[in-house]
Amino acid sequence: MIRLEDINTVFDRPLFVHQNIEIKDHCLTLIAGESGCGKTTLLYQIGLINYSEKNAKYWIDDINITSFSMHKKTLFRRYNIAFVFQNYMLYEHFNVYENLCYYAALSNKSLNEEDAREYLNKVHLDVLLDKALYTLSGGQKQRLAIACALIKDAPILILDEPTSALDEKNAISIFQVLKEISQEKTVIVTSHNQIAYDYCDEIIEIKDGNIHKIKESHAKNQESVIHQKNSSHISWQTYRFYMKRQFHFSRKMKYLLILAHLVILLFCFGTVYLTDQSIQDNLNMISSKDPGWMYVEGIKKDELSSNTIMSSYPFYDVSLFILNDSYPVIPYYPEENIASKIWFRMDVTDNDGFYFSNSLYTSIKYLVAPTNEMSFLNISNGKEVSLFYKGILLQGVTSELIDSKKFIYMPQELIENQLNPQQVNGYVVFCNSYQNYVQTKETLEKSGYKVITYHQFDSIAKYVERLHDIQQNLIIGILVLGCIILMIMYRSYIQSREKELSLLKCMGLTTLNISALVCFELILMNIIGLFIVFILTNLFIQDFYQYIFLVETAILLANILLIVFMIKRIKPVKVFRN
């Protein structure tokens, strides 16, 4: 027996105040009343669709439902209550047999053709199993909906206006079927049809907010077998039928969602590709043709043995004396492009010689005669040395090895052969790639050496770092914008399916069950998008698979959270009323 005591329900106005209801087992019970009196509301409370302990105290036999948690109510509804709604809730793209199999799968059951015919016989429906739904009459569809509900094998069957769209002949047929079913189950029905009064064992009338029984059965009450199971598991059969159904549902929206995934991923790849190209162009500025150098102070030759070093040269502290002042000598090396630094060339022969820095030349140009050969005093040994005057460096060409802009520039080999320096202050190291340069620099710094880098490396490093930041910010921006767009699309998608998802809730599937079904579909759509992008990246953009995984994972997680949140917020009563 079903008992609800102290029913209190309020919408815009109080519907029920301190009302009680009793429904006997194995009876066909009619809940009657005028439109808007609260029949469907009461039906949803009995069916635990819209029940809370605030509304009433609830018992089924000796089981106190009142204090059940939401999860426990859901599982109780799953195993004990079956629903047939006014609009049938059948799937038009399935035939008769497939509809029965789908409802069986939602109840974790399998159904063969013989079982299917047995259920159809129970509702007096004589049609072919492969018959399309659009060929069935309203009465046939209603009986098929009842057959689908019977597959659940729940002890309680609830029907909301099962004959509202049927003629008298079909209405009589439906109530005859329900009368037979009530021999094994508790059947509760709402209806305006007067035929119901003739077939129902008990009639409960709602009038002016009062619930009272106007027809009562005096037959011996036989208790229903109530199932108390705690499993919320759904089988892979359920997933298979669900995906088969969803393949036909809202195809346009699915294509748009897959397209949106592709656009977001391709925008991310485009951003990564363009910025990586720019980064690589800058990294290639250090190469075997144009290597980068660094000065390592105080290091010895035998400590420079590394696969990352292209070449190395000793650096000497050498100065030359001219016009009552001494000026440092800065070496240049075979790996350097000296031609790009020259402003004016005095000697065009192949003879090695020196260049004045632009600042030094400007300060002494009126004091020195422009000859092909000039004499200097070597401060390190006090000897005079004669060197070829090759020319003047461009303005702005300086050396990172000294603070002064006034210096003499000459080849390393000339310094060693003509000036004969003795003391090595450190080594200048050349590397033929950016990666080798960075690795060598980090290794030397970890060993405690002071490393001075050339100015172009600092510019490259800062620019590369800035490009990485731009790349990261752009990808984050695309992801955030993409997630927002997809969330709006998924929100619209879920809203378009609220009735279907509400039906699943009414059937006793938990929020987690429904979320798993929808997310399974979402993952399959993402896999399709990923497959297309993998092909594109394999053809046009190599080595971007890690980005695909990260981007798609971020999008997937964000939308899974949205789907779970939206499904949790679905209220079947509100959906069905709209």
Coordinates of C-alpha atoms in Angstrom, one line a residue:
M1 CA 0.0 0.0 0.0
I2 CA 1.1 3.5 -0.8
R3 CA 0.5 6.2 1.8
L4 CA 1.1 9.9 1.7
E5 CA 0.2 11.8 4.9
D6 CA 0.1 15.5 5.6
I7 CA 0.5 16.5 1.9
N8 CA 1.3 20.2 1.6
T9 CA 1.9 21.6 -1.9
V10 CA 2.1 25.2 -2.9
F11 CA 2.6 26.8 -6.4
D12 CA 1.1 30.2 -7.1
R13 CA -1.6 29.2 -4.6
P14 CA -1.9 26.3 -2.1
L15 CA -2.9 23.1 -3.9
F16 CA -3.0 20.8 -0.9
V17 CA -3.0 21.5 2.8
H18 CA -2.7 18.7 5.3
Q19 CA -4.2 16.1 2.9
N20 CA -3.8 12.3 3.0
I21 CA -4.0 9.6 0.3
E22 CA -3.9 5.8 0.3
I23 CA -3.5 3.6 -2.8
K24 CA -4.0 -0.1 -2.5
D25 CA -1.7 -2.7 -4.1
H26 CA -2.8 -4.6 -7.2
C27 CA -5.6 -2.1 -8.0
L28 CA -6.3 0.1 -10.9
T29 CA -6.6 3.5 -9.2
L30 CA -7.9 6.6 -10.9
I31 CA -7.0 10.1 -9.7
A32 CA -9.7 12.3 -11.1
G33 CA -10.5 16.0 -10.9
E34 CA -10.8 19.2 -13.0
S35 CA -7.9 20.6 -15.0
G36 CA -5.5 22.4 -12.8
C37 CA -6.6 20.8 -9.5
G38 CA -3.3 19.1 -9.0
K39 CA -3.7 15.6 -10.4
T40 CA -0.4 15.5 -12.2
T41 CA 1.4 17.2 -9.3
L42 CA 0.1 14.5 -7.0
L43 CA 1.1 11.8 -9.5
Y44 CA 4.7 13.2 -9.6
Q45 CA 4.8 13.1 -5.8
I46 CA 3.6 9.5 -5.7
G47 CA 6.2 8.6 -8.4
L48 CA 9.0 10.3 -6.4
I49 CA 9.7 12.7 -9.3
N50 CA 8.8 15.8 -7.3
Y51 CA 8.7 14.5 -3.8
S52 CA 10.5 15.9 -0.7
E53 CA 9.9 15.4 3.0
K54 CA 8.6 19.0 3.1
N55 CA 5.6 17.9 0.9
A56 CA 4.4 14.9 2.8
K57 CA 5.3 11.8 4.8
Y58 CA 5.6 8.8 2.4
W59 CA 5.3 5.1 3.0
I60 CA 5.2 2.1 0.7
D61 CA 4.1 -0.9 2.7
D62 CA 6.4 -0.7 5.8
I63 CA 9.1 1.2 4.0
N64 CA 9.5 4.8 5.1
I65 CA 10.4 6.8 2.0
T66 CA 10.3 10.1 3.8
S67 CA 13.9 10.3 4.9
F68 CA 15.5 8.7 1.8
S69 CA 18.3 10.7 0.2
M70 CA 17.9 12.0 -3.3
H71 CA 20.1 9.2 -4.6
K72 CA 18.2 6.5 -2.7
K73 CA 14.9 7.9 -4.0
T74 CA 16.3 7.7 -7.6
L75 CA 17.3 4.1 -7.2
F76 CA 13.9 3.2 -5.5
R77 CA 12.1 4.8 -8.5
R78 CA 14.4 2.9 -10.9
Y79 CA 13.5 -0.5 -9.6
N80 CA 9.9 0.0 -8.4
I81 CA 8.1 2.7 -10.4
A82 CA 7.4 2.8 -14.2
F83 CA 5.9 5.7 -16.0
V84 CA 3.9 6.2 -19.1
F85 CA 3.6 9.8 -20.1
Q86 CA 0.9 11.6 -22.1
N87 CA 3.0 12.1 -25.2
Y88 CA 4.2 8.4 -25.3
M89 CA 7.9 9.1 -25.2
L90 CA 8.7 6.8 -28.1
Y91 CA 11.5 7.2 -30.6
E92 CA 10.2 7.7 -34.1
H93 CA 13.4 6.7 -35.9
F94 CA 13.2 3.3 -34.1
N95 CA 10.9 0.5 -35.2
V96 CA 8.7 -1.3 -32.7
Y97 CA 11.3 -3.8 -31.7
E98 CA 14.1 -1.2 -31.4
N99 CA 11.9 0.9 -29.0
L100 CA 11.3 -2.2 -26.8
C101 CA 15.0 -3.0 -26.9
Y102 CA 16.0 0.6 -26.0
Y103 CA 13.7 0.6 -22.9
A104 CA 15.1 -2.8 -22.0
A105 CA 18.7 -1.5 -22.2
L106 CA 17.8 1.4 -20.0
S107 CA 16.6 -1.2 -17.4
N108 CA 19.9 -3.2 -17.9
K109 CA 17.9 -6.0 -19.6
S110 CA 18.3 -7.7 -22.9
L111 CA 15.3 -8.6 -25.1
N112 CA 15.0 -11.1 -27.9
E113 CA 12.2 -11.1 -30.5
E114 CA 10.2 -13.8 -28.6
D115 CA 10.3 -11.7 -25.4
A116 CA 9.3 -8.6 -27.4
R117 CA 6.2 -10.4 -28.8
E118 CA 5.2 -11.5 -25.3
Y119 CA 5.2 -7.9 -24.1
L120 CA 3.2 -6.8 -27.1
N121 CA 0.7 -9.6 -26.4
K122 CA 0.3 -8.3 -22.8
V123 CA -1.0 -5.0 -24.2
H124 CA -3.0 -6.6 -27.0
L125 CA -0.8 -5.1 -29.7
D126 CA -0.6 -7.2 -32.8
V127 CA 1.9 -5.5 -35.1
L128 CA 5.2 -6.6 -36.8
L129 CA 8.3 -6.0 -34.8
D130 CA 10.0 -4.2 -37.7
K131 CA 7.0 -1.9 -38.2
A132 CA 7.9 1.8 -38.3
L133 CA 6.4 4.0 -35.6
Y134 CA 4.9 6.6 -38.0
T135 CA 2.6 3.9 -39.4
L136 CA 1.0 3.2 -35.9
S137 CA -2.2 4.8 -34.8
G138 CA -2.4 6.7 -31.5
G139 CA -3.9 3.8 -29.7
Q140 CA -1.2 1.5 -30.9
K141 CA 1.5 3.9 -29.9
Q142 CA 0.0 4.2 -26.4
R143 CA -0.1 0.4 -26.0
L144 CA 3.5 0.2 -27.2
A145 CA 4.5 2.8 -24.6
I146 CA 2.8 0.7 -21.9
A147 CA 4.7 -2.4 -23.2
C148 CA 7.9 -0.4 -22.9
A149 CA 7.1 0.5 -19.3
L150 CA 6.2 -3.1 -18.5
I151 CA 9.7 -4.3 -19.5
K152 CA 11.1 -2.5 -16.4
D153 CA 9.1 -5.1 -14.3
A154 CA 8.4 -2.5 -11.7
P155 CA 5.6 -3.3 -9.1
I156 CA 4.1 0.2 -9.6
L157 CA 2.9 1.6 -12.9
I158 CA 1.9 5.3 -13.2
L159 CA 0.2 6.7 -16.3
D160 CA -0.6 10.4 -17.0
E161 CA -3.6 10.9 -19.2
P162 CA -3.1 7.7 -21.3
T163 CA -6.3 8.2 -23.3
S164 CA -6.3 12.0 -23.8
A165 CA -5.7 11.8 -27.5
L166 CA -7.6 8.6 -28.2
D167 CA -11.1 7.9 -29.5
E168 CA -13.6 5.9 -27.4
K169 CA -12.8 2.5 -28.9
N170 CA -9.0 2.9 -28.3
A171 CA -9.6 4.3 -24.8
I172 CA -11.7 1.2 -23.9
S173 CA -8.9 -1.0 -25.3
I174 CA -6.3 0.8 -23.2
F175 CA -8.3 0.5 -19.9
Q176 CA -8.9 -3.2 -20.6
V177 CA -5.1 -3.6 -20.9
L178 CA -4.6 -1.6 -17.7
K179 CA -7.2 -3.7 -15.9
E180 CA -5.4 -6.9 -16.8
I181 CA -2.0 -5.4 -15.7
S182 CA -3.5 -4.4 -12.3
Q183 CA -3.8 -8.1 -11.5
E184 CA 0.0 -8.2 -11.1
K185 CA 0.9 -4.6 -10.4
T186 CA -0.3 -1.4 -8.7
V187 CA -1.6 0.8 -11.5
I188 CA -2.2 4.5 -10.9
V189 CA -3.7 6.6 -13.7
T190 CA -5.0 10.2 -14.2
S191 CA -7.7 10.8 -16.7
H192 CA -10.6 13.0 -17.7
N193 CA -12.2 10.2 -19.7
Q194 CA -15.5 8.9 -18.2
I195 CA -14.6 5.4 -19.4
A196 CA -12.0 5.3 -16.6
Y197 CA -14.7 5.3 -14.0
D198 CA -16.1 2.0 -15.3
Y199 CA -12.8 0.2 -15.3
C200 CA -10.9 1.5 -12.2
D201 CA -11.1 -0.3 -8.9
E202 CA -10.7 2.8 -6.8
I203 CA -11.3 6.4 -7.6
I204 CA -9.6 9.3 -5.8
E205 CA -11.1 12.7 -6.5
I206 CA -9.4 16.1 -6.0
K207 CA -11.8 18.9 -5.4
D208 CA -11.2 22.4 -3.9
G209 CA -7.8 21.2 -2.6
N210 CA -9.3 18.2 -0.9
I211 CA -8.3 14.6 -1.7
H212 CA -11.0 12.0 -1.0
K213 CA -11.8 8.5 -2.2
I214 CA -15.2 8.3 -4.0
K215 CA -14.9 4.6 -5.0
E216 CA -13.1 2.0 -2.9
S217 CA -12.3 -1.6 -3.6
H218 CA -13.3 -4.2 -1.0
A219 CA -11.2 -7.0 -2.5
K220 CA -8.5 -8.4 -0.3
N221 CA -5.4 -6.4 -0.6
Q222 CA -2.4 -8.3 -2.0
E223 CA 1.0 -6.6 -1.2
S224 CA 3.3 -5.9 -4.1
V225 CA 6.9 -7.1 -4.0
I226 CA 9.0 -4.0 -3.5
H227 CA 12.6 -4.2 -4.8
Q228 CA 15.3 -2.6 -2.5
K229 CA 18.4 -2.6 -4.7
N230 CA 21.3 -0.2 -4.4
S231 CA 23.1 -0.7 -7.8
S232 CA 23.2 2.3 -10.0
H233 CA 25.2 0.5 -12.7
I234 CA 24.2 0.8 -16.4
S235 CA 25.3 -1.8 -18.9
W236 CA 27.3 -1.3 -22.1
Q237 CA 24.1 -2.4 -23.9
T238 CA 22.6 0.8 -22.6
Y239 CA 25.4 2.9 -24.1
R240 CA 25.1 1.1 -27.4
F241 CA 21.4 1.7 -27.8
Y242 CA 21.8 5.2 -26.5
M243 CA 24.4 6.0 -29.1
K244 CA 22.3 4.4 -31.8
R245 CA 19.4 6.6 -30.8
Q246 CA 21.6 9.7 -30.6
F247 CA 23.1 9.2 -34.0
H248 CA 19.7 10.2 -35.4
F249 CA 19.0 13.0 -33.0
S250 CA 19.9 16.6 -33.7
R251 CA 22.4 15.8 -36.4
K252 CA 22.8 19.5 -37.4
M253 CA 23.8 20.4 -33.8
K254 CA 26.3 17.5 -33.7
Y255 CA 27.9 18.7 -37.0
L256 CA 28.1 22.2 -35.6
L257 CA 29.7 21.0 -32.4
I258 CA 32.3 18.9 -34.3
L259 CA 33.0 21.9 -36.6
A260 CA 33.4 24.2 -33.6
H261 CA 35.9 21.8 -32.1
L262 CA 37.8 21.7 -35.4
V263 CA 37.8 25.5 -35.7
I264 CA 39.1 26.0 -32.1
L265 CA 41.8 23.3 -32.6
L266 CA 42.9 24.8 -36.0
F267 CA 43.1 28.3 -34.5
C268 CA 45.3 26.9 -31.8
F269 CA 47.5 25.1 -34.3
G270 CA 47.7 28.2 -36.5
T271 CA 48.8 30.2 -33.6
V272 CA 51.4 27.7 -32.5
Y273 CA 52.6 27.2 -36.1
L274 CA 53.0 30.9 -36.8
T275 CA 54.7 31.8 -33.5
D276 CA 56.9 28.7 -33.7
Q277 CA 58.0 29.7 -37.2
S278 CA 58.9 33.1 -35.9
I279 CA 60.7 31.6 -32.9
Q280 CA 62.6 29.2 -35.1
D281 CA 63.7 32.1 -37.4
N282 CA 65.2 33.8 -34.4
L283 CA 66.8 30.7 -33.1
N284 CA 68.4 30.2 -36.5
M285 CA 70.2 33.5 -36.2
I286 CA 72.7 31.4 -34.2
S287 CA 74.1 28.8 -36.7
S288 CA 77.3 27.3 -38.1
K289 CA 77.4 30.2 -40.6
D290 CA 76.7 32.8 -38.0
P291 CA 77.7 31.3 -34.6
G292 CA 77.1 33.0 -31.3
W293 CA 79.9 33.7 -28.8
M294 CA 80.4 34.1 -25.1
Y295 CA 83.3 35.2 -22.9
V296 CA 84.1 32.9 -20.0
E297 CA 86.3 34.7 -17.4
G298 CA 89.0 32.7 -15.6
I299 CA 88.4 29.3 -17.3
K300 CA 91.2 27.0 -18.6
K301 CA 91.3 25.4 -22.0
D302 CA 91.0 21.8 -20.6
E303 CA 87.7 22.8 -18.9
L304 CA 86.0 23.6 -22.2
S305 CA 85.7 20.0 -23.5
S306 CA 82.1 19.9 -24.6
N307 CA 80.1 18.6 -27.6
T308 CA 78.1 21.9 -27.6
I309 CA 81.2 24.1 -28.3
M310 CA 82.1 24.8 -31.9
S311 CA 85.4 26.6 -31.2
S312 CA 87.2 28.5 -28.5
Y313 CA 90.0 31.2 -28.3
P314 CA 92.0 32.6 -25.5
F315 CA 91.3 36.2 -24.5
Y316 CA 94.2 38.4 -23.6
D317 CA 94.2 41.7 -21.8
V318 CA 96.2 43.8 -24.3
S319 CA 96.4 47.6 -24.8
L320 CA 98.3 49.8 -27.3
F321 CA 99.6 53.3 -26.7
I322 CA 99.1 56.1 -29.2
L323 CA 99.0 59.9 -28.8
N324 CA 99.7 59.8 -25.1
D325 CA 96.9 57.4 -24.3
S326 CA 96.4 53.7 -24.2
Y327 CA 93.4 51.9 -25.8
P328 CA 92.3 48.3 -25.3
V329 CA 92.7 45.8 -28.1
I330 CA 89.6 43.8 -28.9
P331 CA 90.0 40.6 -31.0
Y332 CA 87.7 39.4 -33.8
Y333 CA 87.6 35.8 -35.0
P334 CA 87.3 33.8 -38.2
E335 CA 83.7 33.0 -37.2
E336 CA 82.7 36.6 -37.2
N337 CA 81.5 38.6 -40.2
I338 CA 83.8 41.7 -40.0
A339 CA 82.5 43.2 -43.3
S340 CA 79.1 43.9 -41.7
K341 CA 80.8 46.1 -39.0
I342 CA 83.0 48.3 -41.3
W343 CA 82.1 51.9 -42.0
F344 CA 85.2 52.9 -44.0
R345 CA 88.0 50.8 -45.4
M346 CA 91.5 52.3 -45.7
D347 CA 93.4 49.2 -47.0
V348 CA 91.7 46.8 -49.4
T349 CA 94.6 44.3 -49.5
D350 CA 94.5 40.9 -47.9
N351 CA 96.9 42.0 -45.2
D352 CA 95.8 41.6 -41.6
G353 CA 95.5 44.9 -39.7
F354 CA 93.5 46.9 -37.3
Y355 CA 90.3 49.0 -37.2
F356 CA 89.5 52.0 -35.1
S357 CA 86.2 52.0 -33.3
N358 CA 84.1 54.9 -34.5
S359 CA 84.3 56.7 -31.2
L360 CA 88.1 56.4 -31.1
Y361 CA 88.5 57.5 -34.7
T362 CA 86.3 60.6 -34.0
S363 CA 88.5 61.6 -31.0
I364 CA 91.8 61.3 -32.9
K365 CA 91.1 61.9 -36.6
Y366 CA 92.6 65.4 -36.6
L367 CA 95.8 64.1 -34.8
V368 CA 96.6 61.1 -36.9
A369 CA 97.6 61.1 -40.6
P370 CA 95.6 58.7 -42.6
T371 CA 98.4 56.3 -43.7
N372 CA 98.3 52.6 -44.6
E373 CA 100.5 51.7 -41.7
M374 CA 100.7 53.0 -38.2
S375 CA 103.0 52.5 -35.2
F376 CA 101.9 51.7 -31.6
L377 CA 103.6 51.0 -28.3
N378 CA 102.8 47.6 -26.9
I379 CA 102.2 48.3 -23.2
S380 CA 102.6 44.6 -22.2
N381 CA 106.3 44.4 -23.3
G382 CA 107.2 48.1 -24.0
K383 CA 108.0 47.4 -27.7
E384 CA 106.9 49.4 -30.7
V385 CA 104.8 47.5 -33.2
S386 CA 103.8 48.5 -36.8
L387 CA 100.3 47.5 -38.0
F388 CA 98.3 48.0 -41.2
Y389 CA 95.5 50.5 -40.8
K390 CA 92.5 48.7 -42.4
G391 CA 89.7 51.1 -41.6
I392 CA 86.9 52.4 -39.3
L393 CA 84.0 50.5 -37.7
L394 CA 80.4 51.6 -38.0
Q395 CA 79.0 53.9 -35.4
G396 CA 77.4 51.9 -32.7
V397 CA 79.7 48.9 -33.0
T398 CA 80.9 48.3 -29.5
S399 CA 82.3 45.3 -27.5
E400 CA 80.7 43.6 -24.6
L401 CA 84.1 42.8 -23.2
I402 CA 84.9 46.3 -22.2
D403 CA 83.0 49.4 -20.9
S404 CA 84.7 51.9 -23.2
K405 CA 83.5 52.7 -26.7
K406 CA 87.1 53.6 -27.7
F407 CA 89.1 50.5 -28.7
I408 CA 91.3 49.0 -31.4
Y409 CA 89.8 46.0 -33.3
M410 CA 92.1 43.4 -34.9
P411 CA 92.2 39.6 -35.7
Q412 CA 92.9 37.1 -32.9
E413 CA 95.8 35.7 -35.0
L414 CA 97.4 39.1 -35.4
I415 CA 97.2 39.8 -31.7
E416 CA 99.0 36.5 -30.9
N417 CA 101.7 36.9 -33.7
Q418 CA 102.4 40.6 -33.4
L419 CA 101.7 41.6 -29.8
N420 CA 102.8 38.3 -28.2
P421 CA 100.5 38.5 -25.2
Q422 CA 101.4 36.1 -22.3
Q423 CA 98.5 36.2 -19.8
V424 CA 95.2 34.5 -20.7
N425 CA 92.3 36.1 -18.8
G426 CA 89.6 33.7 -20.1
Y427 CA 88.3 32.1 -23.3
V428 CA 85.9 33.2 -26.0
V429 CA 83.6 30.3 -26.9
F430 CA 81.6 29.9 -30.1
C431 CA 78.5 27.7 -30.5
N432 CA 76.7 26.8 -33.8
S433 CA 73.1 26.7 -32.5
Y434 CA 70.9 28.4 -30.0
Q435 CA 70.3 25.2 -28.0
N436 CA 74.0 24.5 -27.8
Y437 CA 74.6 28.1 -26.8
V438 CA 72.1 28.0 -23.9
Q439 CA 73.2 24.6 -22.8
T440 CA 76.9 25.7 -22.7
K441 CA 76.1 28.9 -20.9
E442 CA 74.0 27.1 -18.2
T443 CA 76.7 24.4 -17.7
L444 CA 79.4 27.1 -17.3
E445 CA 77.3 29.2 -14.9
K446 CA 76.5 26.1 -12.8
S447 CA 80.3 25.5 -12.6
G448 CA 80.7 29.0 -11.0
Y449 CA 82.2 30.9 -14.0
K450 CA 81.2 34.4 -15.0
V451 CA 79.8 34.3 -18.5
I452 CA 79.4 37.4 -20.7
T453 CA 77.1 37.0 -23.7
Y454 CA 77.1 39.0 -26.9
H455 CA 74.3 41.5 -27.2
Q456 CA 72.5 39.7 -30.1
F457 CA 71.9 36.6 -27.9
D458 CA 70.3 38.7 -25.3
S459 CA 68.0 40.2 -27.9
I460 CA 67.2 36.8 -29.3
A461 CA 66.5 35.3 -25.9
K462 CA 64.2 38.2 -24.9
Y463 CA 62.3 38.0 -28.2
V464 CA 61.9 34.3 -28.0
E465 CA 60.6 34.6 -24.4
R466 CA 58.2 37.3 -25.5
L467 CA 57.0 35.1 -28.4
H468 CA 56.5 32.2 -26.1
D469 CA 54.4 34.4 -23.8
I470 CA 52.4 35.7 -26.7
Q471 CA 51.9 32.1 -27.9
Q472 CA 50.7 31.0 -24.5
N473 CA 48.4 34.0 -24.0
L474 CA 46.9 33.6 -27.5
I475 CA 46.3 29.9 -26.9
I476 CA 44.7 30.5 -23.5
G477 CA 42.6 33.2 -25.1
I478 CA 41.5 30.9 -27.9
L479 CA 40.8 28.1 -25.4
V480 CA 38.8 30.4 -23.1
L481 CA 36.8 31.9 -26.0
G482 CA 36.3 28.4 -27.5
C483 CA 35.2 26.9 -24.3
I484 CA 32.7 29.7 -23.8
I485 CA 31.3 29.2 -27.4
L486 CA 31.2 25.4 -26.9
M487 CA 29.5 25.9 -23.5
I488 CA 26.8 28.0 -25.1
M489 CA 26.4 25.4 -27.8
Y490 CA 26.3 22.5 -25.4
R491 CA 23.9 24.5 -23.2
S492 CA 21.6 24.9 -26.2
Y493 CA 22.1 21.2 -27.1
I494 CA 21.2 20.0 -23.5
Q495 CA 18.2 22.4 -23.4
S496 CA 16.9 20.9 -26.7
R497 CA 17.0 17.5 -25.1
E498 CA 15.6 18.3 -21.7
K499 CA 12.4 16.2 -22.2
E500 CA 14.5 13.1 -23.1
L501 CA 16.9 13.6 -20.2
S502 CA 13.9 14.2 -17.9
L503 CA 12.5 10.9 -19.0
L504 CA 15.8 9.2 -18.1
K505 CA 15.6 10.8 -14.7
C506 CA 12.0 9.6 -14.3
M507 CA 13.1 6.1 -15.2
G508 CA 15.5 6.1 -12.3
L509 CA 18.8 6.9 -13.9
T510 CA 21.0 9.0 -11.6
T511 CA 22.6 12.3 -12.6
L512 CA 25.9 10.4 -12.9
N513 CA 24.3 7.7 -15.2
I514 CA 22.8 10.4 -17.5
S515 CA 26.0 12.5 -17.4
A516 CA 28.0 9.3 -18.3
L517 CA 25.7 8.7 -21.3
V518 CA 25.9 12.3 -22.6
C519 CA 29.6 12.6 -21.9
F520 CA 30.2 9.2 -23.7
E521 CA 28.5 10.8 -26.7
L522 CA 30.6 14.0 -26.3
I523 CA 33.8 12.0 -26.2
L524 CA 32.9 10.2 -29.4
M525 CA 32.2 13.5 -31.1
N526 CA 35.6 14.8 -29.8
I527 CA 37.3 11.6 -31.2
I528 CA 35.8 12.4 -34.6
G529 CA 37.1 15.9 -34.4
L530 CA 40.5 14.7 -33.2
F531 CA 40.7 12.1 -36.1
I532 CA 40.1 14.9 -38.7
V533 CA 42.7 17.2 -37.0
F534 CA 45.2 14.4 -36.8
I535 CA 45.0 13.9 -40.5
L536 CA 45.3 17.6 -41.2
T537 CA 48.3 18.0 -38.8
N538 CA 50.0 14.9 -40.3
L539 CA 49.6 16.4 -43.8
F540 CA 50.4 20.0 -43.1
I541 CA 51.8 20.6 -39.6
Q542 CA 54.1 18.0 -38.0
D543 CA 54.8 17.4 -34.3
F544 CA 51.6 19.1 -32.9
Y545 CA 50.0 16.0 -31.3
Q546 CA 50.9 17.1 -27.8
Y547 CA 49.0 20.4 -28.5
I548 CA 46.0 18.4 -29.8
F549 CA 45.9 16.4 -26.6
L550 CA 46.2 19.4 -24.3
V551 CA 43.7 21.6 -26.1
E552 CA 41.1 18.8 -26.5
T553 CA 41.5 17.7 -22.9
A554 CA 40.9 21.3 -21.7
I555 CA 37.8 21.7 -23.9
L556 CA 36.5 18.2 -22.9
L557 CA 36.9 18.8 -19.1
A558 CA 35.3 22.2 -19.3
N559 CA 32.3 20.9 -21.1
I560 CA 31.9 17.7 -19.0
L561 CA 31.7 19.9 -16.0
L562 CA 29.0 22.0 -17.7
I563 CA 27.0 19.0 -18.8
V564 CA 27.1 17.5 -15.3
F565 CA 26.0 20.8 -13.8
M566 CA 23.1 21.3 -16.3
I567 CA 21.9 17.7 -16.0
K568 CA 21.9 18.0 -12.2
R569 CA 19.7 21.1 -12.5
I570 CA 17.1 19.5 -14.8
K571 CA 13.7 19.3 -13.0
P572 CA 11.4 16.9 -14.8
V573 CA 8.3 18.4 -13.4
K574 CA 9.2 21.9 -14.7
V575 CA 10.2 20.4 -18.1
F576 CA 7.0 18.4 -18.5
R577 CA 4.8 21.4 -17.4
N578 CA 6.4 23.5 -20.2

